[in-house]
Short mmCIF file of C-alpha atoms in Angstrom, two decimals:
data_model
loop_
_atom_site.label_atom_id
_atom_site.label_comp_id
_atom_site.label_asym_id
_atom_site.label_seq_id
_atom_site.Cartn_x
_atom_site.Cartn_y
_atom_site.Cartn_z
CA MET A 192 32.24 -4.31 -25.69
CA LEU A 193 29.23 -6.22 -24.37
CA ARG A 194 31.02 -6.80 -21.08
CA LEU A 195 31.76 -3.07 -20.83
CA ARG A 196 28.09 -2.15 -21.40
CA ALA A 197 26.95 -4.83 -18.96
CA ASN A 198 29.32 -3.51 -16.31
CA ARG A 199 28.06 0.00 -16.98
CA LEU A 200 24.48 -1.17 -16.41
CA THR A 201 25.54 -2.97 -13.25
CA SER A 202 27.20 0.23 -12.01
CA ILE A 203 24.03 2.23 -12.72
CA ALA A 204 21.91 -0.37 -10.90
CA LEU A 205 24.26 -0.24 -7.91
CA LEU A 206 24.20 3.58 -7.93
CA VAL A 207 20.39 3.61 -7.98
CA ALA A 208 20.26 1.15 -5.08
CA LEU A 209 22.75 3.20 -3.03
CA LEU A 210 20.82 6.41 -3.72
CA LEU A 211 17.53 4.85 -2.68
CA ALA A 212 19.20 3.36 0.42
CA THR A 213 20.22 6.82 1.64
CA PRO A 214 17.01 7.64 3.58
CA ILE A 215 17.14 4.34 5.48
CA LEU A 216 20.85 4.74 6.28
CA VAL A 217 20.17 8.29 7.47
CA VAL A 218 17.41 7.12 9.82
CA LEU A 219 19.69 4.35 11.08
CA VAL A 220 22.50 6.82 11.84
CA GLN A 221 20.13 9.37 13.39
CA SER A 222 18.70 6.72 15.72
CA THR A 223 22.15 6.30 17.30
CA LEU A 224 22.44 10.01 18.10
CA GLY A 225 19.58 10.24 20.57
CA THR A 226 20.27 10.97 24.20
CA GLU A 227 19.35 8.63 27.02
CA GLU A 228 17.11 11.33 28.55
CA VAL A 229 14.93 11.49 25.45
CA TRP A 230 14.54 7.74 25.29
CA ARG A 231 13.73 7.60 29.04
CA HIS A 232 11.12 10.31 28.54
CA LEU A 233 9.51 8.33 25.71
CA TRP A 234 9.64 5.18 27.85
CA ASP A 235 8.01 6.90 30.82
CA THR A 236 5.27 8.70 28.88
CA VAL A 237 4.12 7.45 25.48
CA LEU A 238 6.10 4.43 24.35
CA PHE A 239 3.80 1.91 26.07
CA ASP A 240 0.78 3.44 24.29
CA TYR A 241 2.56 3.29 20.93
CA VAL A 242 3.50 -0.36 21.38
CA SER A 243 0.19 -1.52 22.88
CA ASN A 244 -2.01 0.32 20.38
CA SER A 245 0.08 -0.87 17.43
CA LEU A 246 -0.10 -4.46 18.69
CA TRP A 247 -3.86 -4.21 19.26
CA LEU A 248 -4.32 -2.95 15.73
CA VAL A 249 -2.10 -5.68 14.26
CA VAL A 250 -3.91 -8.46 16.16
CA GLY A 251 -7.40 -7.04 15.56
CA VAL A 252 -6.88 -6.31 11.86
CA GLY A 253 -5.17 -9.68 11.42
CA VAL A 254 -8.13 -11.60 12.84
CA CYS A 255 -10.69 -9.54 10.90
CA VAL A 256 -8.96 -9.76 7.49
CA LEU A 257 -8.68 -13.54 7.93
CA LEU A 258 -12.38 -13.87 8.79
CA LEU A 259 -13.42 -11.64 5.88
CA GLY A 260 -10.91 -12.72 3.23
CA VAL A 261 -10.35 -16.48 3.56
CA PRO A 262 -13.98 -17.77 3.60
CA ALA A 263 -14.91 -15.43 0.74
CA ALA A 264 -11.89 -16.60 -1.28
CA TRP A 265 -12.76 -20.27 -0.76
CA LEU A 266 -16.43 -19.73 -1.64
CA VAL A 267 -15.76 -17.95 -4.97
CA ALA A 268 -12.93 -20.37 -5.87
CA CYS A 269 -14.49 -23.71 -4.92
CA CYS A 270 -18.27 -23.22 -4.83
CA GLU A 271 -21.01 -22.19 -7.23
CA PHE A 272 -23.75 -19.95 -5.84
CA PRO A 273 -25.92 -17.02 -7.01
CA PHE A 274 -24.03 -13.87 -8.15
CA ARG A 275 -20.61 -15.56 -7.70
CA ARG A 276 -19.00 -13.83 -10.71
CA LEU A 277 -20.30 -10.37 -9.74
CA LEU A 278 -19.23 -10.81 -6.12
CA THR A 279 -15.75 -11.92 -7.19
CA VAL A 280 -15.26 -8.46 -8.71
CA LEU A 281 -17.01 -6.56 -5.91
CA LEU A 282 -14.82 -8.23 -3.27
CA LEU A 283 -11.76 -6.58 -4.85
CA LEU A 284 -13.15 -3.03 -4.98
CA PRO A 285 -12.28 -2.03 -1.36
CA MET A 286 -8.63 -2.01 -2.51
CA ALA A 287 -9.45 1.31 -4.20
CA MET A 288 -10.63 2.84 -0.91
CA PRO A 289 -7.81 4.32 1.26
CA ALA A 290 -8.29 3.54 4.94
CA TYR A 291 -8.34 7.20 6.00
CA ILE A 292 -11.15 7.98 3.52
CA ILE A 293 -13.37 5.13 4.70
CA ALA A 294 -12.70 6.35 8.26
CA TYR A 295 -13.93 9.87 7.37
CA THR A 296 -17.00 8.42 5.65
CA TYR A 297 -18.11 6.13 8.45
CA THR A 298 -17.49 8.85 11.01
CA GLY A 299 -19.89 11.06 9.05
CA ILE A 300 -22.45 8.25 8.95
CA PHE A 301 -22.23 6.96 12.53
CA ASP A 302 -21.20 9.91 14.71
CA PHE A 303 -23.69 11.84 16.89
CA ALA A 304 -24.73 14.30 14.12
CA GLY A 305 -24.77 11.62 11.40
CA PRO A 306 -27.90 10.23 9.71
CA VAL A 307 -27.96 6.94 11.67
CA GLN A 308 -28.00 8.43 15.18
CA THR A 309 -30.27 11.28 14.06
CA LEU A 310 -32.80 8.77 12.74
CA LEU A 311 -32.46 6.71 15.92
CA ARG A 312 -33.22 9.76 18.09
CA ASP A 313 -36.17 10.78 15.89
CA LEU A 314 -37.69 7.31 16.05
CA SER A 315 -37.10 6.68 19.77
CA GLY A 316 -37.53 10.19 21.15
CA LEU A 317 -34.35 9.75 23.21
CA GLY A 318 -31.88 12.59 23.70
CA TYR A 319 -28.10 12.91 24.09
CA GLY A 320 -26.70 10.45 26.66
CA GLU A 321 -29.95 8.50 27.00
CA TYR A 322 -28.93 5.61 24.72
CA TRP A 323 -25.83 3.56 23.94
CA PHE A 324 -24.29 3.66 20.49
CA PHE A 325 -21.08 2.24 19.06
CA GLU A 326 -18.25 4.83 19.23
CA ILE A 327 -16.72 4.84 15.78
CA ARG A 328 -13.67 6.89 16.86
CA SER A 329 -12.14 4.16 18.94
CA ARG A 330 -9.60 1.37 18.68
CA PRO A 331 -12.24 -1.21 17.60
CA GLY A 332 -13.50 1.36 15.09
CA ALA A 333 -10.02 1.78 13.62
CA ILE A 334 -9.63 -2.01 13.42
CA MET A 335 -12.91 -2.25 11.49
CA MET A 336 -11.95 0.54 9.09
CA LEU A 337 -8.55 -0.95 8.33
CA ALA A 338 -9.92 -4.50 8.01
CA LEU A 339 -12.63 -3.43 5.54
CA VAL A 340 -10.07 -2.07 3.05
CA LEU A 341 -7.17 -4.47 3.71
CA TYR A 342 -8.93 -7.86 3.57
CA PRO A 343 -8.56 -7.96 -0.30
CA TYR A 344 -4.85 -8.73 0.18
CA VAL A 345 -5.78 -11.97 1.96
CA PHE A 346 -8.68 -12.58 -0.43
CA LEU A 347 -6.48 -12.28 -3.54
CA MET A 348 -3.70 -14.53 -2.27
CA SER A 349 -6.07 -17.13 -0.79
CA ARG A 350 -8.26 -17.22 -3.89
CA ALA A 351 -5.27 -17.88 -6.14
CA ALA A 352 -4.11 -20.66 -3.81
CA PHE A 353 -7.55 -22.31 -3.62
CA ILE A 354 -8.00 -22.17 -7.42
CA SER A 355 -4.61 -23.76 -8.09
CA GLN A 356 -5.10 -26.60 -5.60
CA PRO A 357 -5.26 -30.01 -7.33
CA GLY A 358 -8.88 -31.08 -7.64
CA ASN A 359 -8.01 -34.75 -7.29
CA ILE A 360 -6.84 -34.22 -3.71
CA LEU A 361 -10.12 -32.55 -2.76
CA ASP A 362 -12.05 -35.27 -4.63
CA ALA A 363 -10.17 -37.87 -2.61
CA SER A 364 -11.08 -36.12 0.64
CA ARG A 365 -14.76 -36.18 -0.35
CA SER A 366 -14.56 -39.87 -1.28
CA LEU A 367 -13.28 -40.50 2.26
CA GLY A 368 -16.47 -39.01 3.66
CA LEU A 369 -15.48 -35.41 4.32
CA SER A 370 -18.11 -32.75 3.68
CA PRO A 371 -17.10 -29.62 1.71
CA ILE A 372 -16.71 -27.68 4.98
CA GLN A 373 -14.61 -30.47 6.56
CA GLY A 374 -12.54 -30.55 3.36
CA PHE A 375 -12.00 -26.82 3.71
CA PHE A 376 -10.61 -27.06 7.26
CA LYS A 377 -8.68 -30.33 6.90
CA VAL A 378 -7.33 -30.11 3.34
CA ALA A 379 -7.79 -26.80 1.50
CA LEU A 380 -6.92 -24.46 4.37
CA PRO A 381 -3.61 -26.13 5.39
CA MET A 382 -2.50 -26.24 1.73
CA ALA A 383 -3.28 -22.55 1.25
CA ARG A 384 -1.53 -21.48 4.46
CA PRO A 385 1.62 -19.96 2.86
CA ALA A 386 -0.50 -17.80 0.53
CA ILE A 387 -2.76 -16.74 3.39
CA VAL A 388 0.23 -15.73 5.52
CA ALA A 389 1.67 -13.75 2.59
CA GLY A 390 -1.59 -11.81 2.19
CA LEU A 391 -1.86 -11.34 5.94
CA SER A 392 1.69 -9.94 6.12
CA LEU A 393 0.89 -7.35 3.44
CA ALA A 394 -2.27 -6.29 5.28
CA LEU A 395 -0.41 -5.97 8.59
CA MET A 396 2.43 -3.94 7.02
CA GLU A 397 -0.19 -1.54 5.69
CA THR A 398 -1.72 -1.42 9.17
CA LEU A 399 1.59 -0.44 10.75
CA ALA A 400 2.19 2.18 8.03
CA ASP A 401 -1.25 3.79 8.37
CA TYR A 402 -1.30 7.37 9.56
CA GLY A 403 -4.57 9.01 8.43
CA THR A 404 -6.97 6.63 10.20
CA VAL A 405 -5.23 6.45 13.56
CA GLU A 406 -4.54 10.19 13.64
CA TYR A 407 -8.18 11.01 12.83
CA PHE A 408 -9.42 8.59 15.50
CA GLY A 409 -6.92 9.91 18.07
CA ILE A 410 -5.10 6.59 18.57
CA ALA A 411 -1.44 6.90 19.52
CA THR A 412 0.66 4.52 17.40
CA PHE A 413 4.23 4.57 16.09
CA THR A 414 3.28 6.58 12.99
CA THR A 415 1.49 9.31 14.96
CA GLY A 416 4.31 9.27 17.53
CA ILE A 417 6.95 9.79 14.84
CA PHE A 418 4.99 12.77 13.51
CA ARG A 419 4.55 14.35 16.93
CA THR A 420 8.15 13.79 17.94
CA PHE A 421 9.50 15.14 14.66
CA TYR A 422 7.26 18.19 14.31
CA GLY A 423 6.06 18.80 17.88
CA PHE A 424 9.42 18.44 19.64
CA GLY A 425 11.74 18.89 16.65
CA ASP A 426 13.74 15.89 17.87
CA THR A 427 15.01 14.05 14.79
CA ALA A 428 16.99 11.48 16.79
CA ALA A 429 14.01 10.46 18.92
CA ALA A 430 11.78 10.26 15.83
CA ALA A 431 14.43 8.10 14.15
CA GLN A 432 14.54 5.80 17.19
CA LEU A 433 10.78 5.35 17.03
CA ALA A 434 11.08 4.77 13.28
CA MET A 435 13.65 2.03 13.82
CA LEU A 436 11.40 0.40 16.43
CA LEU A 437 8.54 0.47 13.91
CA LEU A 438 10.89 -0.96 11.29
CA SER A 439 11.66 -3.88 13.60
CA PHE A 440 7.93 -4.77 13.62
CA VAL A 441 7.94 -4.65 9.80
CA LEU A 442 11.03 -6.86 9.63
CA VAL A 443 9.34 -9.44 11.86
CA LEU A 444 6.42 -9.55 9.42
CA LEU A 445 8.78 -9.86 6.43
CA VAL A 446 10.72 -12.71 8.04
CA THR A 447 7.47 -14.45 8.98
CA GLU A 448 6.20 -14.20 5.43
CA LYS A 449 9.49 -15.50 3.96
CA TYR A 450 9.62 -18.36 6.47
CA SER A 451 6.03 -19.32 5.69
CA ARG A 452 6.72 -19.54 1.95
CA ARG A 453 9.83 -21.61 2.53
CA LYS A 454 8.41 -23.97 5.09
CA ILE A 455 5.52 -25.54 3.17
CA ILE A 456 5.60 -26.33 -0.53
CA TYR A 457 3.15 -28.57 -2.34
CA PHE A 458 3.69 -30.07 -5.75
CA SER A 459 1.23 -31.77 -8.05
CA ALA A 460 1.39 -32.88 -11.64
CA ALA A 461 -2.40 -32.79 -11.96
CA GLU A 462 -3.89 -30.28 -14.38
CA HIS A 463 -7.35 -30.66 -12.83
CA THR A 464 -7.89 -27.78 -10.36
CA THR A 465 -10.70 -26.96 -7.95
CA SER A 466 -12.06 -24.35 -10.37
CA ASN A 467 -12.89 -27.17 -12.80
CA ASN A 468 -15.28 -28.81 -10.33
CA ARG A 469 -16.95 -26.25 -8.06
CA HIS A 470 -19.35 -27.57 -5.44
CA GLU A 471 -22.81 -26.20 -6.13
CA LEU A 472 -24.55 -24.57 -3.15
CA ARG A 473 -28.33 -24.45 -3.35
CA GLY A 474 -31.18 -23.02 -1.29
CA GLY A 475 -30.22 -21.66 2.10
CA TRP A 476 -26.52 -22.56 1.72
CA GLY A 477 -26.36 -20.62 -1.55
CA ALA A 478 -28.04 -17.61 0.06
CA LEU A 479 -25.61 -17.77 3.01
CA ALA A 480 -22.63 -17.90 0.63
CA THR A 481 -23.95 -14.89 -1.29
CA LEU A 482 -24.46 -12.99 1.96
CA ALA A 483 -20.98 -13.88 3.27
CA CYS A 484 -19.37 -12.50 0.08
CA ALA A 485 -21.67 -9.48 -0.18
CA ILE A 486 -21.06 -8.11 3.35
CA PRO A 487 -17.33 -7.24 2.95
CA SER A 488 -17.82 -5.53 -0.41
CA LEU A 489 -21.01 -3.75 0.75
CA PHE A 490 -19.37 -2.18 3.82
CA GLY A 491 -15.89 -1.91 2.31
CA PHE A 492 -16.86 -0.12 -0.90
CA VAL A 493 -20.52 0.20 -1.95
CA LEU A 494 -21.87 2.02 1.11
CA PRO A 495 -18.94 4.47 1.64
CA ALA A 496 -18.65 5.19 -2.11
CA ALA A 497 -22.38 5.92 -2.32
CA MET A 498 -22.11 8.25 0.69
CA LEU A 499 -19.12 10.09 -0.82
CA LEU A 500 -21.06 10.55 -4.08
CA TYR A 501 -24.09 11.89 -2.20
CA TRP A 502 -21.97 14.38 -0.23
CA SER A 503 -20.01 15.42 -3.33
CA LEU A 504 -23.18 16.35 -5.23
CA GLY A 505 -24.10 18.79 -2.45
CA SER A 506 -20.61 20.23 -1.94
CA GLU A 507 -19.41 23.56 -3.35
CA GLU A 508 -15.82 22.30 -3.16
CA LEU A 509 -16.17 20.33 -6.39
CA ALA A 510 -16.81 23.42 -8.55
CA SER A 511 -14.14 25.65 -7.00
CA ALA A 512 -11.00 26.72 -8.87
CA ALA A 513 -8.90 25.64 -5.88
CA PHE A 514 -10.14 22.07 -6.27
CA LEU A 515 -9.07 22.00 -9.92
CA THR A 516 -5.61 23.29 -8.94
CA ILE A 517 -5.28 20.63 -6.26
CA ALA A 518 -6.42 17.93 -8.68
CA TRP A 519 -3.83 19.11 -11.21
CA ASN A 520 -1.13 19.13 -8.51
CA SER A 521 -2.02 15.55 -7.58
CA PHE A 522 -2.19 14.18 -11.11
CA SER A 523 0.98 15.91 -12.33
CA LEU A 524 2.93 14.84 -9.24
CA ALA A 525 1.67 11.25 -9.50
CA GLY A 526 2.47 11.24 -13.24
CA MET A 527 6.06 12.41 -12.67
CA ALA A 528 6.59 9.89 -9.86
CA ALA A 529 5.21 7.07 -12.01
CA LEU A 530 7.47 7.96 -14.95
CA ILE A 531 10.59 8.13 -12.75
CA SER A 532 9.72 4.90 -10.99
CA VAL A 533 9.07 2.96 -14.20
CA LEU A 534 12.21 4.33 -15.89
CA LEU A 535 14.37 3.20 -12.98
CA ALA A 536 12.54 -0.13 -12.88
CA LEU A 537 13.37 -0.68 -16.57
CA ILE A 538 17.05 0.05 -15.91
CA MET A 539 17.22 -2.25 -12.89
CA ALA A 540 15.27 -5.11 -14.49
CA TYR A 541 17.21 -4.89 -17.76
CA ALA A 542 20.55 -4.82 -15.92
CA LEU A 543 19.56 -8.02 -14.14
CA ARG A 544 18.42 -9.64 -17.38
CA ILE A 545 21.65 -9.16 -19.29
CA HIS A 546 24.10 -9.48 -16.42
CA LYS A 547 23.03 -11.71 -13.53
CA ASN A 548 25.95 -11.08 -11.17
CA THR A 549 25.80 -10.89 -7.39
CA VAL A 550 25.98 -7.08 -7.29
CA THR A 551 23.05 -6.60 -9.66
CA ARG A 552 20.97 -9.22 -7.88
CA ALA A 553 21.64 -7.56 -4.51
CA ALA A 554 20.83 -4.09 -5.88
CA VAL A 555 17.52 -5.27 -7.37
CA GLN A 556 16.64 -7.21 -4.21
CA PHE A 557 17.33 -4.14 -2.07
CA VAL A 558 15.17 -1.69 -4.02
CA SER A 559 12.39 -4.32 -4.02
CA MET A 560 12.07 -3.92 -0.25
CA GLY A 561 11.09 -0.24 -0.38
CA TYR A 562 7.36 -0.93 -0.40
CA ALA A 563 7.64 -2.62 3.00
CA LEU A 564 8.86 0.62 4.58
CA PRO A 565 6.22 2.95 6.06
CA GLY A 566 6.02 6.41 4.46
CA THR A 567 6.91 8.11 7.75
CA ILE A 568 10.29 6.39 7.95
CA ILE A 569 11.14 7.19 4.35
CA ALA A 570 10.00 10.81 4.77
CA ILE A 571 12.25 11.42 7.77
CA GLY A 572 15.25 9.93 6.00
CA VAL A 573 14.63 11.97 2.84
CA LEU A 574 14.07 15.20 4.75
CA VAL A 575 17.21 14.88 6.87
CA ALA A 576 19.39 13.86 3.91
CA LEU A 577 18.18 16.60 1.57
CA THR A 578 18.31 19.26 4.28
CA TRP A 579 21.97 18.35 4.82
CA VAL A 580 22.59 18.64 1.07
CA ASP A 581 20.90 22.05 0.99
CA HIS A 582 22.79 23.37 4.00
CA GLN A 583 26.20 22.00 3.08
CA LEU A 584 26.71 21.60 -0.63
CA VAL A 585 24.36 24.30 -1.94
CA ALA A 586 25.49 26.82 0.69
CA ARG A 587 29.13 26.22 -0.23
CA VAL A 588 28.39 26.70 -3.93
CA GLU A 589 26.58 29.97 -3.12
CA THR A 590 29.53 31.16 -1.01
CA ALA A 591 31.99 30.35 -3.76
CA LEU A 592 29.92 32.13 -6.39
CA ASN A 593 29.39 35.15 -4.14
CA HIS A 594 33.14 35.37 -3.55
CA ALA A 595 33.52 35.43 -7.32
CA GLY A 596 31.27 38.48 -7.47
CA ALA A 597 27.94 36.84 -8.31
CA ASP A 598 25.03 37.65 -5.96
CA ILE A 599 23.14 34.36 -6.04
CA ASP A 600 20.69 32.80 -3.56
CA PHE A 601 19.59 29.31 -4.55
CA GLY A 602 17.33 28.89 -1.52
CA LEU A 603 16.25 25.31 -0.78
CA LEU A 604 16.84 23.31 -3.92
CA PHE A 605 15.94 19.88 -2.57
CA SER A 606 14.25 19.80 0.86
CA GLY A 607 10.84 21.47 0.89
CA THR A 608 10.47 21.09 -2.88
CA LEU A 609 8.93 18.54 -5.19
CA VAL A 610 12.36 16.87 -5.43
CA ALA A 611 11.96 15.57 -1.88
CA LEU A 612 8.48 14.22 -2.62
CA LEU A 613 9.55 12.51 -5.84
CA PHE A 614 12.56 10.99 -4.08
CA ALA A 615 10.39 9.56 -1.31
CA TYR A 616 7.80 8.22 -3.74
CA THR A 617 10.54 6.51 -5.77
CA VAL A 618 11.97 4.82 -2.67
CA ARG A 619 8.54 3.59 -1.61
CA PHE A 620 6.96 2.59 -4.92
CA LEU A 621 9.85 1.45 -7.12
CA ALA A 622 9.21 -2.10 -5.90
CA ILE A 623 5.75 -2.07 -7.53
CA SER A 624 6.96 -0.94 -10.95
CA LEU A 625 9.96 -3.25 -10.73
CA GLY A 626 7.71 -6.25 -10.09
CA ALA A 627 5.52 -5.46 -13.09
CA VAL A 628 8.47 -4.87 -15.44
CA GLN A 629 10.33 -7.97 -14.23
CA SER A 630 7.31 -10.21 -14.77
CA GLY A 631 6.97 -8.79 -18.29
CA LEU A 632 10.65 -9.35 -19.09
CA GLN A 633 10.52 -12.92 -17.78
CA ALA A 634 7.80 -13.68 -20.33
CA ILE A 635 10.12 -12.70 -23.22
CA LYS A 636 12.22 -15.62 -24.44
CA PRO A 637 16.01 -15.08 -24.21
CA SER A 638 16.29 -16.45 -27.77
CA LEU A 639 14.81 -13.15 -29.02
CA ASP A 640 17.70 -11.28 -27.39
CA GLN A 641 20.23 -13.64 -28.96
CA SER A 642 18.64 -13.31 -32.42
CA ALA A 643 18.69 -9.51 -32.22
CA ARG A 644 22.30 -9.55 -31.05
CA THR A 645 23.38 -11.78 -33.94
CA LEU A 646 21.83 -9.20 -36.30
CA GLY A 647 24.23 -6.60 -34.87
CA HIS A 648 21.97 -4.73 -32.46
CA THR A 649 23.45 -3.31 -29.27
CA PRO A 650 21.76 -4.09 -25.91
CA VAL A 651 20.15 -0.63 -25.93
CA GLN A 652 18.81 -1.22 -29.45
CA VAL A 653 17.48 -4.63 -28.37
CA LEU A 654 15.68 -2.94 -25.50
CA LYS A 655 14.15 -0.27 -27.76
CA LYS A 656 13.24 -2.45 -30.75
CA VAL A 657 12.41 -5.80 -29.15
CA HIS A 658 11.68 -5.55 -25.45
CA LEU A 659 9.81 -2.26 -25.10
CA PRO A 660 7.13 -3.12 -27.71
CA LEU A 661 6.57 -6.45 -25.96
CA LEU A 662 6.63 -4.79 -22.53
CA LYS A 663 4.00 -2.20 -23.39
CA GLY A 664 1.30 -3.85 -21.25
CA SER A 665 3.59 -4.36 -18.24
CA VAL A 666 4.91 -0.79 -18.43
CA LEU A 667 1.41 0.68 -18.62
CA THR A 668 0.31 -1.47 -15.68
CA ALA A 669 3.30 -0.28 -13.63
CA LEU A 670 2.63 3.35 -14.53
CA LEU A 671 -1.02 3.06 -13.54
CA ILE A 672 -0.43 1.31 -10.21
CA VAL A 673 2.33 3.72 -9.11
CA PHE A 674 0.20 6.68 -10.24
CA VAL A 675 -2.71 5.59 -8.06
CA ASP A 676 -0.54 4.69 -5.06
CA VAL A 677 1.11 8.13 -5.15
CA LEU A 678 -2.32 9.72 -5.38
CA LYS A 679 -3.36 7.92 -2.16
CA GLU A 680 -0.10 8.37 -0.21
CA LEU A 681 -0.67 10.57 2.83
CA PRO A 682 2.09 10.55 5.52
CA ALA A 683 5.07 11.15 3.20
CA THR A 684 3.15 13.86 1.32
CA LEU A 685 2.18 15.59 4.57
CA MET A 686 5.78 15.67 5.78
CA LEU A 687 7.56 16.59 2.55
CA ARG A 688 5.20 18.73 0.45
CA PRO A 689 6.36 22.25 -0.41
CA PHE A 690 4.78 25.15 1.43
CA ASN A 691 1.25 25.94 0.17
CA PHE A 692 1.25 22.90 -2.09
CA ASN A 693 -1.77 20.63 -1.65
CA THR A 694 -2.79 17.30 -3.10
CA LEU A 695 -6.15 15.54 -3.05
CA ALA A 696 -5.06 13.28 -0.19
CA VAL A 697 -3.81 16.20 1.91
CA ARG A 698 -6.90 18.30 1.11
CA ALA A 699 -9.22 15.47 2.18
CA TYR A 700 -7.18 15.01 5.37
CA GLU A 701 -7.22 18.74 6.23
CA LEU A 702 -10.96 19.17 5.65
CA ALA A 703 -11.82 16.00 7.55
CA SER A 704 -9.60 17.11 10.45
CA ASP A 705 -11.67 20.33 10.58
CA GLU A 706 -14.84 18.18 10.69
CA ARG A 707 -15.82 19.40 7.19
CA LEU A 708 -16.62 15.88 6.01
CA VAL A 709 -19.00 16.97 3.24
CA ASP A 710 -16.35 19.29 1.77
CA ALA A 711 -13.77 16.49 2.04
CA ALA A 712 -15.97 14.18 -0.05
CA PRO A 713 -15.06 15.41 -3.59
CA ALA A 714 -11.32 14.94 -3.06
CA SER A 715 -11.93 11.56 -1.43
CA LEU A 716 -14.27 10.44 -4.21
CA MET A 717 -11.74 11.48 -6.87
CA ILE A 718 -9.04 9.34 -5.21
CA VAL A 719 -11.41 6.37 -4.96
CA LEU A 720 -12.60 6.61 -8.59
CA VAL A 721 -9.03 6.80 -9.95
CA GLY A 722 -8.07 3.97 -7.61
CA LEU A 723 -10.66 1.73 -9.27
CA LEU A 724 -8.61 1.59 -12.49
CA PRO A 725 -5.77 -0.67 -11.27
CA VAL A 726 -8.24 -2.83 -9.32
CA LEU A 727 -10.30 -3.50 -12.45
CA LEU A 728 -7.09 -4.03 -14.42
CA LEU A 729 -5.92 -6.50 -11.80
CA ASN A 730 -9.21 -8.38 -11.95
CA ARG A 731 -9.00 -8.57 -15.75
CA SER A 732 -5.45 -9.89 -15.55
CA ILE A 733 -6.47 -12.56 -13.01
CA ALA A 734 -9.46 -13.60 -15.13
CA LYS A 735 -7.19 -13.99 -18.18
CA SER A 736 -4.68 -16.09 -16.27
CA HIS A 737 -7.41 -18.55 -15.27
#
């Protein structure tokens, strides 16, 4: 009986994995259908721009997130200086700020009509074209915007690595005459390299997946190219070919991250970590450390959030009925997506717990990769697959019913409805909920399962009466993180939303595209404020673990 239930769970896990694999398989098949003429046209006109701009962004953001994240992580993990605890929290807050929103904000601050250039002209008496000023809508500008909100990935991973490093090794380096800075470069940094590469890979995958920032700044990358090819030319095959090329970049990052984790492993039996013996920085060094940690959080969160709040207070958008409708659309959609994602995560994680066969492991491993896929790729796959279902299966059912005398028109049941959006969100964000649920399940001793089974409970009863009460924290964390990520998701929502259906992210994008930055502020601020919840939860969890 147990074997039968376990096999049933394995079958469900396999079915879920196959269903979620559909969009990627569709894109893969579509990419083989393109004609040589289309590919030659892309090669002759825009492909070089897509590749070069994407590479510039990857290199620029990579360098910037390393410079911002690694020193700050080492300082808060290994040194004691004024405001260290406060800055440790502030350095995480830019994670709540989507890149496209910080891009809108800084454009409003630094463009020609913004307060900075206006003040500069008033003070100097210079007019238009008579002075040089940094052009925010440029490739360096996009690199800065992305780096300011993505460096926390590197900061988080590096900080955890620095804290867990054995203190006796660093003490030994100091006894050999190395200064704290020399110890950082010669001992701490090489040991933390796998964690740094892991954080860097996440930041670069987000860079490749970004659509809002590069579109707003007019930079042609793979994501903007996929949009233009799909909607502008209506060429699904060419868009799929670009998507597969973008996917190859992502796969390179994934392989690099895996190789880095596998290549270098350090072991130590010492319980004494660097956090037990922080080096105290006094005077000028302490002030420099405070400044180095304050700058990323100041420009990545404090300044743009304050500007959004200022604009929101003067905007009529906040009090309009349309804004409330859009907010309800966003929250209800994010809530449904979070519930679906966590429910499937529970099924997948529980199937793996009670039956660790090759099929279940492969199914769980596959759905865990969804977060690495850019929203544009998933959206194209979902749209093509569901459009086929609508045109083939639904149309045939209608024809059969109409032949039977019933006059029925189902319309589009899947594509162009919330079903398509929820499907895409599940493919992209199931990995997050799965990670949270799996970590919670791993903390529950298998002996509890065995005890409950000996008392006559079925696996489903064990899940309901034993696991779910113990998993309450992990499930709530998963719900919250998926909820916020769906709220921020822009490219998939833009491509798949039903007609006349807006969300906060889309509303902010539309208003900002029309240069109505003040009106875009309330929607942007709402996304940022809700996004703070998982960041603060994450910080609390990290603090508890240390």
